[in-house]
XYZ file of C-alpha atoms in Angstrom:
646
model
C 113.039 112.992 104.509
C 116.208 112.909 103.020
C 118.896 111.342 104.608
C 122.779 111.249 103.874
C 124.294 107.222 103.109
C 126.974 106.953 105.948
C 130.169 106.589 103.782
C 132.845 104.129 106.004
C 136.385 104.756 105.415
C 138.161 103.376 102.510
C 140.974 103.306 100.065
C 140.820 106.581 97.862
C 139.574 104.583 94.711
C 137.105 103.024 96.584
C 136.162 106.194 98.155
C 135.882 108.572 95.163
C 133.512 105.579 94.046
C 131.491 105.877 97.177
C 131.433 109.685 96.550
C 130.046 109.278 94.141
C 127.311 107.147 94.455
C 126.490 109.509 97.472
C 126.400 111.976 95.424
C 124.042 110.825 92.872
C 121.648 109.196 95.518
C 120.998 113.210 96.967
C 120.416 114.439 93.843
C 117.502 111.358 93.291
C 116.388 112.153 96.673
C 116.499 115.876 95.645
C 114.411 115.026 92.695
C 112.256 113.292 94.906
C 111.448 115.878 96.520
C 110.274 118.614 94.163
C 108.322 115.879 92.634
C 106.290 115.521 96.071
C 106.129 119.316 96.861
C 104.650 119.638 93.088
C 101.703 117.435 94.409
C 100.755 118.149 97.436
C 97.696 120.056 97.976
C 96.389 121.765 100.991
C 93.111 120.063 100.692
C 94.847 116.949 100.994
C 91.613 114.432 101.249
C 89.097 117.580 101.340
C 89.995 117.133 97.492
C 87.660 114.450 97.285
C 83.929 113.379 97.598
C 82.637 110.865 99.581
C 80.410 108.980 98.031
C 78.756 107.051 100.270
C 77.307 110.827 102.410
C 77.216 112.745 98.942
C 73.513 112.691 97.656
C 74.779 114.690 94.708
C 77.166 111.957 93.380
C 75.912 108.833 95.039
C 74.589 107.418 91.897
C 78.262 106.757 91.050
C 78.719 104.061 93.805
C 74.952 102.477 92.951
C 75.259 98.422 92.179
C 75.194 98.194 88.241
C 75.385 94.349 88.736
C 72.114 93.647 90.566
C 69.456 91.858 88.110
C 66.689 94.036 88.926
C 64.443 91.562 87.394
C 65.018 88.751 89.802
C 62.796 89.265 93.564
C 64.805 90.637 96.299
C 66.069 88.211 99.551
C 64.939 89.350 102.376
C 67.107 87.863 105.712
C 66.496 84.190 106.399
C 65.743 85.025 110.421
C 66.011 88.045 112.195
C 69.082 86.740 114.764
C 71.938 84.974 114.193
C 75.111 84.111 116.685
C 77.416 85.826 114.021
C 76.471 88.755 112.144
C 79.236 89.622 109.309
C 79.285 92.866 107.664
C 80.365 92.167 104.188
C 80.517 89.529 101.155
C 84.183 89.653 99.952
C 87.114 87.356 101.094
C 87.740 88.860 104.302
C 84.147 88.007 105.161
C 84.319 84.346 103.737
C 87.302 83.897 105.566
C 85.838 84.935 108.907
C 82.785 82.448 108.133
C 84.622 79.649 107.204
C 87.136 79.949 110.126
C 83.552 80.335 112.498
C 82.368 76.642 110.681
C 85.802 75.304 111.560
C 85.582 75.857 114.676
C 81.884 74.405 115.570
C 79.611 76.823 113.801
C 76.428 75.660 112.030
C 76.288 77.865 108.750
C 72.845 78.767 109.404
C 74.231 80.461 112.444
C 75.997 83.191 110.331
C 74.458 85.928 108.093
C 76.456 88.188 105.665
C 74.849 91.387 104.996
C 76.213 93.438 101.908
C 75.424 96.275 99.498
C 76.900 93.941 97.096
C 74.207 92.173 95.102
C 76.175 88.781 95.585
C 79.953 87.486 97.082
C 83.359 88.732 95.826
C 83.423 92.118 97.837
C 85.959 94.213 95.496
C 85.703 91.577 92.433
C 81.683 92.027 93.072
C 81.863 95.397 92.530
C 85.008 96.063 90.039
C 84.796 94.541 86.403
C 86.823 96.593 84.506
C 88.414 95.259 81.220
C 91.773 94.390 82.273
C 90.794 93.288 86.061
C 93.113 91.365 87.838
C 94.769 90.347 90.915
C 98.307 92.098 91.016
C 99.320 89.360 93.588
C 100.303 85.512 92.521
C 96.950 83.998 92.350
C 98.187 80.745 94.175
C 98.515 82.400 97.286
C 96.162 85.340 96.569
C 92.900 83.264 96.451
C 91.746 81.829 99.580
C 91.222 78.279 100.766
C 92.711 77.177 97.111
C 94.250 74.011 99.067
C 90.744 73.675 101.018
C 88.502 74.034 97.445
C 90.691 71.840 95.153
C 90.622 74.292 92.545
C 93.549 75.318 90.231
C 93.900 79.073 88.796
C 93.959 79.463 85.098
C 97.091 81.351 85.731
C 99.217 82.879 87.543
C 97.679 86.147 88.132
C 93.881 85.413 87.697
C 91.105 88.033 86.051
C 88.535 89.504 87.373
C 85.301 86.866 86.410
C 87.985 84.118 87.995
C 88.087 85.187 91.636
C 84.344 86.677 92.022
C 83.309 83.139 90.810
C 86.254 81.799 93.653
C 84.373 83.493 96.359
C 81.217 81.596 94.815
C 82.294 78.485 95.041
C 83.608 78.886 98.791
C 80.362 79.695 99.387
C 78.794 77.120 98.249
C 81.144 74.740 99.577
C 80.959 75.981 103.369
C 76.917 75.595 102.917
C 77.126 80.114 102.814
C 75.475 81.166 99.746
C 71.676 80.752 101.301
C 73.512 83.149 104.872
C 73.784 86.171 102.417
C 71.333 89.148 102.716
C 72.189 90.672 99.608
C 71.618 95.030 98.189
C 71.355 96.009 101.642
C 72.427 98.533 103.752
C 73.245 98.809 107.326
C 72.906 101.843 109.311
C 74.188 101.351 112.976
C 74.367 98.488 115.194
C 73.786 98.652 119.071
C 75.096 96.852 121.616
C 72.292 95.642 124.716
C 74.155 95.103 127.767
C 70.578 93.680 128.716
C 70.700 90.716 126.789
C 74.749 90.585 125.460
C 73.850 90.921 121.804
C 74.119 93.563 119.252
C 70.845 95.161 117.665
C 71.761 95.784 113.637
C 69.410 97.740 111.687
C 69.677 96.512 108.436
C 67.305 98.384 105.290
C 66.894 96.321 102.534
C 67.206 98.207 99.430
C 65.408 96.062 96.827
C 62.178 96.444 99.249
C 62.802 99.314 100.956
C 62.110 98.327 103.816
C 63.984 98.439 107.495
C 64.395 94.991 109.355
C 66.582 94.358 112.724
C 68.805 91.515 113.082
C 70.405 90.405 116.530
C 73.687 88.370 116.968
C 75.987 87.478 119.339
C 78.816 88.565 117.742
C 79.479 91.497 114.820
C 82.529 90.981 112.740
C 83.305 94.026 110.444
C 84.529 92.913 107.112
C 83.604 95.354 104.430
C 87.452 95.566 103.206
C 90.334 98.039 102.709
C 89.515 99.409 99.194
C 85.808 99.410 98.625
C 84.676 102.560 98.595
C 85.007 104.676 95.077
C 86.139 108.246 95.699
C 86.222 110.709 92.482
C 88.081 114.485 92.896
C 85.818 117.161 93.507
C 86.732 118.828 89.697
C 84.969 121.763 89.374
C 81.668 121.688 86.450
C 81.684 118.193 87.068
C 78.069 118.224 86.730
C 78.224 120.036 83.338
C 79.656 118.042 81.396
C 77.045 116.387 78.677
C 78.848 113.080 77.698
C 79.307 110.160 79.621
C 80.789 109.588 83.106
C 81.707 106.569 85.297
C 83.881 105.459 87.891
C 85.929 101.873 87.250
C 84.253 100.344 90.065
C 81.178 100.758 88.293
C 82.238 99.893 84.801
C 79.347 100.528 82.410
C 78.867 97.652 79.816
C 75.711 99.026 79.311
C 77.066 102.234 77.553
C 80.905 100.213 76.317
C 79.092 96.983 74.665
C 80.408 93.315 75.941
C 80.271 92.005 79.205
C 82.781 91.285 82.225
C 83.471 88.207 80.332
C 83.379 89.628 76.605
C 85.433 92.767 77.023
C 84.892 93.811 73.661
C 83.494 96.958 73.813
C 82.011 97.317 70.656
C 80.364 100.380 71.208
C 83.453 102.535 71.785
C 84.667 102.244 68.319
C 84.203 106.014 67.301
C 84.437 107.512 70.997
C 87.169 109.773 72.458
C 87.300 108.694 76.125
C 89.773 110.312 78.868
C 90.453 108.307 81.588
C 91.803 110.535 84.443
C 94.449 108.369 87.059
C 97.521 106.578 86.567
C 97.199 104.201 89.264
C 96.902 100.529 89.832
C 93.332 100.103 87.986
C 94.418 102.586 85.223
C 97.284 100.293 84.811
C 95.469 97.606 84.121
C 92.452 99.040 82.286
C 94.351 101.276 79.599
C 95.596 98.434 77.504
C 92.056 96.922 77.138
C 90.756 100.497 76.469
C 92.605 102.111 73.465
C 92.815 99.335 70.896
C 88.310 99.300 71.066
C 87.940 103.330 70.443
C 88.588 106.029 68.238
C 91.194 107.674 70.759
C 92.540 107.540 74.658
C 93.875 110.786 76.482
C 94.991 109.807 79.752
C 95.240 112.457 82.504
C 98.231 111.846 84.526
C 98.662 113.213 88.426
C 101.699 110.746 89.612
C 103.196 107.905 87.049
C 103.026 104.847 88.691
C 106.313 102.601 89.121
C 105.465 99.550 86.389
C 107.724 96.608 86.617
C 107.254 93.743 84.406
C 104.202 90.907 84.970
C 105.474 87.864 82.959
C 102.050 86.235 83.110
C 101.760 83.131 82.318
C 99.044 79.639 82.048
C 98.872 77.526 85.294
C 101.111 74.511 83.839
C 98.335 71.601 85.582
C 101.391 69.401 85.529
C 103.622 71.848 87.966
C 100.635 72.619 89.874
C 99.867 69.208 90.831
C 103.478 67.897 90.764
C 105.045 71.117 92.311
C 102.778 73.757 93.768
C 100.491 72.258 95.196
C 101.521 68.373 96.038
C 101.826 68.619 99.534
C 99.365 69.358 102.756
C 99.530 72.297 104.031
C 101.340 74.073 100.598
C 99.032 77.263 100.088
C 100.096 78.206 103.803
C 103.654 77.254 102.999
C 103.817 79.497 100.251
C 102.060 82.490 102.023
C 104.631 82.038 104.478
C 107.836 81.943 101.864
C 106.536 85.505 100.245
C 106.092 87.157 103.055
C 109.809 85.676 104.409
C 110.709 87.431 100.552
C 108.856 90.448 101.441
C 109.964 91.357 104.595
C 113.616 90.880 103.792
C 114.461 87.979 106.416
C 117.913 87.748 106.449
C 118.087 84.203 106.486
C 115.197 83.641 103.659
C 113.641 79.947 102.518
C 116.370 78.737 99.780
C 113.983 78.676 97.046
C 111.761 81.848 96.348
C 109.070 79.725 95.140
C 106.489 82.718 93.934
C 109.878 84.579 92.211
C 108.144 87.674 90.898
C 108.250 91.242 91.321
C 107.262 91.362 95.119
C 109.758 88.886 96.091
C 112.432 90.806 94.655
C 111.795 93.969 95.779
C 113.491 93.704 99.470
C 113.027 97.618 100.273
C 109.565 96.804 100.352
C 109.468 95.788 103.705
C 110.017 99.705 104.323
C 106.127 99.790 104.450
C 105.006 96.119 105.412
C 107.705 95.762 108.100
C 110.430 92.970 108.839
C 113.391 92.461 111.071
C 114.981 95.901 110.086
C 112.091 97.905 111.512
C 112.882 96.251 115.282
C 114.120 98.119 117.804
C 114.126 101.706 116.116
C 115.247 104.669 118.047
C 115.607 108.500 117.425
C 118.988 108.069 116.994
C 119.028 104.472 114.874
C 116.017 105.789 112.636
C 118.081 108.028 109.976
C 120.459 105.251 109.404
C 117.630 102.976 108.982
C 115.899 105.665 106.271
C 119.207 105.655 104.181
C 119.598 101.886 104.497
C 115.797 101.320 103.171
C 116.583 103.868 100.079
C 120.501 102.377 99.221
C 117.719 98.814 98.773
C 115.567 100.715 96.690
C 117.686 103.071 94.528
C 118.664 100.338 92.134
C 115.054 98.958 91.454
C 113.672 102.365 90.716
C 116.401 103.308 89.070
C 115.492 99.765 86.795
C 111.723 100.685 86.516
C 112.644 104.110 85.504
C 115.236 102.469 82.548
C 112.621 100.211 81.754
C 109.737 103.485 80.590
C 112.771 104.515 78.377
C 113.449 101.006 76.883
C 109.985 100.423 75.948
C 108.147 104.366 75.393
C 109.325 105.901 72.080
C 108.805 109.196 72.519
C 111.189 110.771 74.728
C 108.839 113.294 76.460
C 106.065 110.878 77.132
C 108.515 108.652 78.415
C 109.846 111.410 81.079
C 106.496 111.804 81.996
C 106.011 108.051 82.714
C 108.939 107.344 85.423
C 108.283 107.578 88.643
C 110.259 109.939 91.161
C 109.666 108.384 94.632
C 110.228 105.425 96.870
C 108.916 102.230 95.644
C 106.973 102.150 98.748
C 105.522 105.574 98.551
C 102.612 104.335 96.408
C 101.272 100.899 94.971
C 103.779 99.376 92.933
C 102.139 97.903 89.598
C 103.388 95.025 87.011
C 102.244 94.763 83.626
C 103.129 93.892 80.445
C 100.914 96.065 78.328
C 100.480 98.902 80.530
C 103.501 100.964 79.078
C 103.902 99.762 75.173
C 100.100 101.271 74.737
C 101.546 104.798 75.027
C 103.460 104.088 71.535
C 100.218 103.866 69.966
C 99.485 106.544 67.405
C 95.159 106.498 69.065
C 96.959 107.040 72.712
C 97.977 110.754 74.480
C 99.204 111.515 77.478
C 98.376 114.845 79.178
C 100.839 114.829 82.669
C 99.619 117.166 84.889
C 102.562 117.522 86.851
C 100.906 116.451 90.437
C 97.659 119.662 89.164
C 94.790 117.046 88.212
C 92.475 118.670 85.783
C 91.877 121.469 85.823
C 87.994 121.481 85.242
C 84.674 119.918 83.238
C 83.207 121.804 80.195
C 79.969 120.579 78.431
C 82.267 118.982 75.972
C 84.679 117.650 77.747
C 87.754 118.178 80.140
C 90.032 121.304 80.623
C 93.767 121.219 81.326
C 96.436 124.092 81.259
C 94.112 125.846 79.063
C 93.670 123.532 76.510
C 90.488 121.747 75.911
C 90.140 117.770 75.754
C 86.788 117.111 73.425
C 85.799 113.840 74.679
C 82.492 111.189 74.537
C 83.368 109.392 77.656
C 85.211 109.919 80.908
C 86.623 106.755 83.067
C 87.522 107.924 86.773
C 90.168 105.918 87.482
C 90.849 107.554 90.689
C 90.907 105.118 93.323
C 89.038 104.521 96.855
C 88.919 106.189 99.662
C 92.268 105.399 101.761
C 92.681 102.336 104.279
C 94.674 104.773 107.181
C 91.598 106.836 107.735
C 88.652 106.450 109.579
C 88.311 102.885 111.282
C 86.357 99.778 110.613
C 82.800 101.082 111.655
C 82.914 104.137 109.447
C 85.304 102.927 106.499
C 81.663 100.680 106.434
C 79.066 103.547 106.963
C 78.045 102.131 110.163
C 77.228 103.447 113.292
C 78.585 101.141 115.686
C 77.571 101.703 119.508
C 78.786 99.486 122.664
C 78.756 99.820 126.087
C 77.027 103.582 127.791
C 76.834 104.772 124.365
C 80.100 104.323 123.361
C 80.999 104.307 119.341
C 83.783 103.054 117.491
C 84.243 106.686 116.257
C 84.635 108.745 119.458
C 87.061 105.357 120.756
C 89.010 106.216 117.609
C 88.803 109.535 117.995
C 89.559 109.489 121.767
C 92.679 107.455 120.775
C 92.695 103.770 118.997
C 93.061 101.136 121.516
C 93.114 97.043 120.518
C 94.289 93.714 121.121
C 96.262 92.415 118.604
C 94.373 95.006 115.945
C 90.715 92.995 116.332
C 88.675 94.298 119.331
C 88.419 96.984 121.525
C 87.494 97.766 124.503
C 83.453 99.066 125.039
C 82.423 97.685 121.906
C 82.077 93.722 123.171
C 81.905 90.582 120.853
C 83.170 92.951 117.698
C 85.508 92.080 115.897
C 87.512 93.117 112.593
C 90.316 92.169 110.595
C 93.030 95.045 111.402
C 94.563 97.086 109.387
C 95.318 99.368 112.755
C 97.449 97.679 115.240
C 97.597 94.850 113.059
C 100.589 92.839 110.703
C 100.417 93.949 106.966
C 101.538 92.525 103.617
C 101.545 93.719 100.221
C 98.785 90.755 99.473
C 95.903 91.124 102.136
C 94.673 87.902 101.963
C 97.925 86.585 104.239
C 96.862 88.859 106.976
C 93.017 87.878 106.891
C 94.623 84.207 106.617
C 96.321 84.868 110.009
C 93.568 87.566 111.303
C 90.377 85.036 110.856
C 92.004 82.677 112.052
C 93.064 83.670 114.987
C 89.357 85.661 115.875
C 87.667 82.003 115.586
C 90.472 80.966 118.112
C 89.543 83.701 120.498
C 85.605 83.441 120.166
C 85.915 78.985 120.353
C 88.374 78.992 123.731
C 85.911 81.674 124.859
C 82.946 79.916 124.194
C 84.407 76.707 125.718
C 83.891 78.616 129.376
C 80.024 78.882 128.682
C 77.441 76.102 129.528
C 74.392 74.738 127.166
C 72.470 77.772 126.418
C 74.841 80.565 127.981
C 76.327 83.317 126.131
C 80.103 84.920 126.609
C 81.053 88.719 126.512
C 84.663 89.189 125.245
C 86.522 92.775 125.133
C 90.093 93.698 125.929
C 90.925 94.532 129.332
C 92.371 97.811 130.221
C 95.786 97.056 130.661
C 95.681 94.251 127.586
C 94.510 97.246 125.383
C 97.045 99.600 126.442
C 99.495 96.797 127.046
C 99.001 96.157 122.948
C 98.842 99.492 122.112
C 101.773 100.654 123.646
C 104.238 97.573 121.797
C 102.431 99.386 118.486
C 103.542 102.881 119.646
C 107.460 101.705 120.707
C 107.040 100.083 116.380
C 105.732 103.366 115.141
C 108.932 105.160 114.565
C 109.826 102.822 111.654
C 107.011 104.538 109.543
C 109.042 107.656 109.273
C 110.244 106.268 106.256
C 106.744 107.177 104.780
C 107.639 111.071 105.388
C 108.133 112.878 101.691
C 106.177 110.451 99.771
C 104.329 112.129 97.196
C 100.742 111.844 98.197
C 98.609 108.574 97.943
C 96.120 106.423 99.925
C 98.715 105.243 102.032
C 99.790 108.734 103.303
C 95.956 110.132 103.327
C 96.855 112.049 100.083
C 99.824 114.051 102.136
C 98.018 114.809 105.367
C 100.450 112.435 106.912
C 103.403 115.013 106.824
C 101.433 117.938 107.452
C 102.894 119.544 111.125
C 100.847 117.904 113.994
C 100.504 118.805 117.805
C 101.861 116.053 120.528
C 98.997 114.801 120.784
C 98.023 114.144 117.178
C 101.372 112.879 117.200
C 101.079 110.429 119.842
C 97.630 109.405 118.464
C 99.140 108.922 115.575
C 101.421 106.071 116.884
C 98.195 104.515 118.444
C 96.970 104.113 115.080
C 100.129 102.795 113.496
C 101.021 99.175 112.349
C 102.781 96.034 113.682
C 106.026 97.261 111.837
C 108.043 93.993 112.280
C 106.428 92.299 109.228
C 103.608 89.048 109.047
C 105.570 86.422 110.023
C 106.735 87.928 113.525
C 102.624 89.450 113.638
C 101.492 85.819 113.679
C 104.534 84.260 115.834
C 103.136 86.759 118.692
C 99.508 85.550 118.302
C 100.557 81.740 117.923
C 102.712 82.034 121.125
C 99.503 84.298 122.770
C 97.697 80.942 121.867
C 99.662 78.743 122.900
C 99.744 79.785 126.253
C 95.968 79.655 126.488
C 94.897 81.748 128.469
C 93.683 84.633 126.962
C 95.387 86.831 128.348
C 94.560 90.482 128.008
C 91.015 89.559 127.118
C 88.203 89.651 129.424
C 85.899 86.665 129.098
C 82.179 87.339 131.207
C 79.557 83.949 130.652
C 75.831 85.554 130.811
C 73.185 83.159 131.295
């Protein structure tokens, strides 16, 4: 959407300036543009494959990590109070929040596909991996562990060993039903419990597990999704995703990324995004030469990682109770461009500079939007972000020698329209002489040969082929089918058809129909750029809602908690009077956050209006979990309907 900078009167000089600046923001927005309409396709996520319903291709999302060798672990017992679908952090933190609160540990089972904890560091180990968020506030329950980070953004082997150790610290490890798969869970009014059918892949075999509660934690960007390029079945070399990294056929390990074997191979690696970022500089100094296949450039801002000084840490960072929350609470103050902000940004990096940010995460300046305030708002949220892309952009030239490949490598959009990355490596490996870069210009490739990939014509010879082309996006589906499950409540009512029907929550972690289920957002729920603040607030606050709720119940009695009608639509419509402020996200080149385009594509009123159902709490974090805390506070649960069962 592009919309004209209000220019207030002023003295001629100052005016002219102004002019001018006007002038050249239109033509960036201009250029904006064309570089969207370039990319979008009419297939928009049809361009993909799913993985997880694609028998064809589902050998790319199979666990290379498992040790085959070792016996499978079948469940401990078949019924639990709380059943959590998932291993990674979100799943940890909903377990560890349960213990807080009065659970036993051997009252909660995980069940993953995952052959062990870490959810997206279980299944990615890419050379290169690591978190793109400070580590000190990216890690959870640092302050509650003890431990320190090695630095300040920590690799890969470093935070799937983190959700280890909480764990094993919170008595967990022993809960986990590991490399297996569940199918649908069933709610029995009967009894108030849920029925999961769980198979367990090492022995397949089917087993049935029944809990009190179901809390759906599989994460945001789990699922592997590669581009449906045609005679990708043909081609005769080598093929993997990067969330299946294959040491097997590379040499090393996820802690020896040495890749010995690649010494003499041509690899392509097709993506520019936030994995490609990071695993491009490991890749082309260990083979013979890198062509990487370029859709959008991604914005790349500097890193400037660094050691964890022990001295700071323990003198500084972390010296006082309480500091990990403290901190969470200071970036997202950064991020959602307060306008009275903590005087010292203490994690002072790239995301705590970048104040037009909060276009997508929300803060103040999304309150209170209007028809008529919303354009201004637009042109306010690109004058804050012309001058960092315009800095990212200037950086590509100041460090890319050639001039073409450097064109090629800046990024025409919003800084909100896609991921933003930081690196340090990521851009100085295109002046090596072993590194090309083909830009398709928003086509993809154009198709597979036996040898290797096609573009424009021209044929790419390669050994190997590294999709680096994401997971399937966050804003579709919900949290039942994001998972594969089947999740059924009350008269046969699923979380699909309620989504489909229209989403309806309170406070973004249960619905109405489907009883004692909960999940950690991301519809109707607060957002940041690092996900682990949200869970932070999000767990907690579902262990507050099942303890006060359990408090009604006697020795031996069970509770049944679900929205009530008017708390659901009372939620859902403070979520639709917020959804205005995501205009902003209209004419961003196509990502995961836009469903790959589908987003602007013209809608009916009612796809419209179900649309703002499904939308975000647009006034940032901080003001997300000041509603809940005062919701708490008052203690009464209101909106919630509470039933004891004997």
């Amino acid at each position: 959407m592009s919309v004209p900078l209000p220019i207030p009167p002023q003295p001629a000089d100052v005016a002219d300036q102004a002019a001018k600046a006007q002038e050249h923001a239109m033509r960036i927005q201009a250029r904006y543009a064309e570089e969207r309409d370039r990319r979008v396709k009419d297939e928009g996520l049809g361009q993909y494959i799913d993985l997880i319903k694609s028998d064809k291709f589902k050998h790319y999302a199979e666990d290379p990590w498992v040790d085959r060798n070792k016996p499978g672990k079948r469940p401990p017992k078949d019924n639990c109070k709380a059943l959590i679908l998932g291993a990674g952090y979100a799943a940890l933190l909903f377990a560890v929040r349960l213990v807080e609160v009065g659970f036993d540990p051997k009252d909660i089972l995980f069940v993953d596909s995952a052959g062990g904890f870490g959810g997206t560091w279980y299944w990615n180990r890419y050379p290169g991996l690591m978190c793109d968020v400070e580590s000190y506030i990216y890690m959870p329950l640092l302050e509650e562990t003890g431990y320190m980070p090695k630095h300040k953004y920590s690799y890969g082997p470093e935070l799937r060993e983190h959700a280890e150790r909480i764990a094993a610290k919170w008595n967990l490890t022993d809960q986990l039903v590991p490399s297996a798969t569940i199918k649908e869970s069933t709610w029995d009014d009967a009894t108030s419990t849920w029925s999961t059918t769980v198979h367990l892949d090492r022995f397949s075999e089917t087993t049935t597990i029944t809990s009190n509660f179901v809390l759906l934690a599989s994460g945001i960007l789990n699922t592997p999704k590669i581009p449906s390029i045609p005679g990708i079945g043909t081609f005769e070399g080598h093929i993997f995703h990067t969330a299946r990294w294959d040491y097997n056929y590379c040499g090393g390990t996820p802690e020896d990324q040495t890749l010995p074997n690649l010494h003499d191979k041509k690899i392509a690696i097709i993506g520019t995004g936030a994995t490609a970022i990071q695993v491009v500089p490991g890749l082309a100094p260990k083979c013979a030469h890198l062509t990487v296949f370029q859709r959008t450039p991604s914005a790349v801002d500097e890193r400037n990682q660094r050691p964890t000084d022990p001295s700071e840490w323990h003198s500084t960072i972390a010296s006082t109770p309480g500091w990990q929350r403290a901190r969470m609470a200071n970036y997202s103050s950064y991020l959602s461009n307060l306008p009275e902000k903590p005087a010292q940004n203490l994690v002072d990096d790239g995301w705590t500079h970048f104040p037009s940010y909060s276009a997508l995460v929300g803060g103040p300046a999304c309150a209170n939007l209007t028809p008529e305030t919303i354009g201004p708002h637009i042109a306010k949220m690109h004058a804050l972000d012309f001058p960092r892309q315009e800095r990212v952009r200037a950086r590509v030239d100041a460090i890319v020698k050639d001039r073409a490949t450097a064109e090629a490598l800046k990024p025409w959009y919003p800084g909100w329209c896609k991921r933003p990355c930081f690196h340090d490596e990521y851009l100085p490996t295109f002046n090596r002489a072993n590194v090309t870069l083909v830009d398709t210009a928003g086509r993809g490739v154009e198709r597979f040969i036996p040898s290797g990939v096609v573009f424009d014509g021209q044929e790419h010879p390669v050994d190997l082929v590294v999709m680096s082309t994401g997971f399937n996006s966050p804003a579709v589906g919900n949290p039942a089918s994001k998972a594969g499950v089947k999740i059924t409540g009350r008269n046969g009512l699923t979380m699909d058809a309620k989504w489909a029907a229209g989403v309806g929550t309170l406070h973004g972690v249960v619905t109405r129909g489907l009883p004692n289920c909960f999940f950690p957002g991301p519809t109707q729920a607060g957002a940041s750029a690092n996900h682990v603040c949200t869970l932070d607030v999000i767990t907690r606050h579902v262990a507050h809602i099942i303890s006060k709720a359990m408090g009604r119940a006697g020795e031996g009695e069970k509770v049944v908690i679900e929205p009530s009608v008017e708390g659901e639509e009372g939620w859902t419509g403070r979520i639709m009077g917020q959804a205005i402020s995501y205009a902003v996200l209209v004419g961003c080149t196509p990502n995961y956050l836009n469903s790959e385009g589908e987003a602007d594509r013209e809608k009916s009123m009612e796809e419209k209006m179900k649309g703002a159902r499904a939308a975000g709490w647009s006034r940032g974090l901080l003001d997300y979990e000041k509603v809940l805390g005062e919701w708490e506070g008052a203690g009464k649960l209101e909106g919630l309907v509470v039933e004891v069962k004997a």
